[in-house]
Amino acid sequence: MAEILPGVHQVEGVDPSPDFSTHVYLLKDKGASWTLVDTGLPGTHPATLAYLAKIKVEPTAVKKILLTHLHRDHTGSLRALAEKTRARTFAHWVEAAYIANDPKYDGPGTPPAEPFTVDETLKDGDSVDAAGGLVAYHTPGHTPGHVAYYQVERKLLFSGDLFFGEGAGVALTPPDFTQHSPTAQISARRMSQLSVESLLTYHGGPVLQRGGQAIRALVERLR
Ligand SMILES: [Zn+2]
């Protein structure tokens, strides 16, 4: 079982290869419901459903799916999981347009596999009633409408592709996959001001302890 922190699961079996980890997070809400953060590559939904079955959670107990950004490795199984769970889906308002393929995303990284219209659009600072309360932070750079989700009480930061796990610390996601690295650097600087214990990266990592220190070390290196 991959419950990496109390109520925070890293879904098993969604990695495309041993060298390329993709961390789909499943969060226990207060009460009986659950929340997914990102959805994995196309075709990985059976692994997520198998994981839910393994921990004895009905798919329909997943009430929300939160997206960090448009890239295919995050949105690939969105439609399949939204259908199986009937969860409400959330993304930043800029990203929501790209996920709907209206207009088509022409930046680096792989665009969504198919258009999808999310149920709710977020803006910077919005609260989401999930996992005991999350705040959506607009953290552009990797993509225009990238968001990170912060759990204030427990100091958890689900950072999508703003950061890349690298050894015991983090780096910015490489420029080849990023729309505008200087903007990502500014977003990293902003996140370095939060009090973060666990930094839940999507690729590599996560950094479960002293995540804020890892962010600050990166910000210092980038100066
Ligand atoms: Zn990405």
PDB file of N, CA and C and ligand atoms in Angstrom, residues 68-74 108-110 142-143 146 160-162 173 177-178 202-203, ligand 1:
ATOM      1  N   THR A  68      -3.412  19.880 -12.029  1.00  0.00           N
ATOM      2  CA  THR A  68      -2.403  20.933 -11.881  1.00  0.00           C
ATOM      3  C   THR A  68      -2.184  21.667 -13.206  1.00  0.00           C
ATOM      4  N   HIS A  69      -2.244  20.926 -14.322  1.00  0.00           N
ATOM      5  CA  HIS A  69      -2.083  21.567 -15.631  1.00  0.00           C
ATOM      6  C   HIS A  69      -2.471  20.630 -16.759  1.00  0.00           C
ATOM      7  N   LEU A  70      -2.336  21.151 -17.970  1.00  0.00           N
ATOM      8  CA  LEU A  70      -2.910  20.510 -19.156  1.00  0.00           C
ATOM      9  C   LEU A  70      -2.150  19.313 -19.694  1.00  0.00           C
ATOM     10  N   HIS A  71      -0.860  19.160 -19.386  1.00  0.00           N
ATOM     11  CA  HIS A  71      -0.041  18.158 -20.079  1.00  0.00           C
ATOM     12  C   HIS A  71      -0.651  16.755 -20.005  1.00  0.00           C
ATOM     13  N   ARG A  72      -0.390  15.999 -21.075  1.00  0.00           N
ATOM     14  CA  ARG A  72      -1.051  14.701 -21.265  1.00  0.00           C
ATOM     15  C   ARG A  72      -0.776  13.701 -20.142  1.00  0.00           C
ATOM     16  N   ASP A  73       0.412  13.783 -19.557  1.00  0.00           N
ATOM     17  CA  ASP A  73       0.696  12.827 -18.471  1.00  0.00           C
ATOM     18  C   ASP A  73      -0.091  13.167 -17.199  1.00  0.00           C
ATOM     19  N   HIS A  74      -0.735  14.334 -17.186  1.00  0.00           N
ATOM     20  CA  HIS A  74      -1.579  14.726 -16.043  1.00  0.00           C
ATOM     21  C   HIS A  74      -3.074  14.587 -16.358  1.00  0.00           C
ATOM     22  N   PRO A 108       5.460  23.920 -25.280  1.00  0.00           N
ATOM     23  CA  PRO A 108       6.202  22.663 -25.136  1.00  0.00           C
ATOM     24  C   PRO A 108       5.484  21.664 -24.221  1.00  0.00           C
ATOM     25  N   GLY A 109       5.889  20.400 -24.352  1.00  0.00           N
ATOM     26  CA  GLY A 109       5.216  19.339 -23.592  1.00  0.00           C
ATOM     27  C   GLY A 109       4.057  18.828 -24.423  1.00  0.00           C
ATOM     28  N   THR A 110       3.535  17.675 -24.062  1.00  0.00           N
ATOM     29  CA  THR A 110       2.489  17.043 -24.873  1.00  0.00           C
ATOM     30  C   THR A 110       1.115  17.594 -24.504  1.00  0.00           C
ATOM     31  N   HIS A 142       5.658  26.728 -16.147  1.00  0.00           N
ATOM     32  CA  HIS A 142       5.687  25.417 -16.823  1.00  0.00           C
ATOM     33  C   HIS A 142       4.597  25.401 -17.912  1.00  0.00           C
ATOM     34  N   THR A 143       3.400  25.821 -17.532  1.00  0.00           N
ATOM     35  CA  THR A 143       2.314  26.120 -18.485  1.00  0.00           C
ATOM     36  C   THR A 143       1.650  27.413 -17.980  1.00  0.00           C
ATOM     37  N   HIS A 146      -0.841  26.796 -14.801  1.00  0.00           N
ATOM     38  CA  HIS A 146      -0.429  25.760 -13.841  1.00  0.00           C
ATOM     39  C   HIS A 146      -0.849  26.183 -12.433  1.00  0.00           C
ATOM     40  N   GLY A 160       2.598  19.718  -8.757  1.00  0.00           N
ATOM     41  CA  GLY A 160       2.506  19.442 -10.192  1.00  0.00           C
ATOM     42  C   GLY A 160       3.882  19.388 -10.818  1.00  0.00           C
ATOM     43  N   ASP A 161       4.059  20.128 -11.916  1.00  0.00           N
ATOM     44  CA  ASP A 161       5.359  20.142 -12.598  1.00  0.00           C
ATOM     45  C   ASP A 161       6.096  21.464 -12.408  1.00  0.00           C
ATOM     46  N   LEU A 162       5.754  22.210 -11.350  1.00  0.00           N
ATOM     47  CA  LEU A 162       6.579  23.386 -11.051  1.00  0.00           C
ATOM     48  C   LEU A 162       7.972  22.901 -10.656  1.00  0.00           C
ATOM     49  N   THR A 173      11.347  22.104 -13.428  1.00  0.00           N
ATOM     50  CA  THR A 173      11.156  21.175 -14.541  1.00  0.00           C
ATOM     51  C   THR A 173      11.965  21.688 -15.737  1.00  0.00           C
ATOM     52  N   PHE A 177      10.482  21.215 -21.513  1.00  0.00           N
ATOM     53  CA  PHE A 177       9.068  20.895 -21.282  1.00  0.00           C
ATOM     54  C   PHE A 177       8.296  22.082 -20.729  1.00  0.00           C
ATOM     55  N   THR A 178       8.979  23.228 -20.628  1.00  0.00           N
ATOM     56  CA  THR A 178       8.413  24.368 -19.907  1.00  0.00           C
ATOM     57  C   THR A 178       8.205  25.544 -20.849  1.00  0.00           C
ATOM     58  N   TYR A 202       5.248  15.642  -8.864  1.00  0.00           N
ATOM     59  CA  TYR A 202       4.601  14.657  -9.747  1.00  0.00           C
ATOM     60  C   TYR A 202       5.626  13.712 -10.368  1.00  0.00           C
ATOM     61  N   HIS A 203       6.768  14.267 -10.748  1.00  0.00           N
ATOM     62  CA  HIS A 203       7.852  13.437 -11.308  1.00  0.00           C
ATOM     63  C   HIS A 203       9.015  13.462 -10.325  1.00  0.00           C
TER      64      HIS A 203
HETATM   65 ZN    ZN B   1       3.894  19.117 -17.320  1.00  0.00          ZN
END
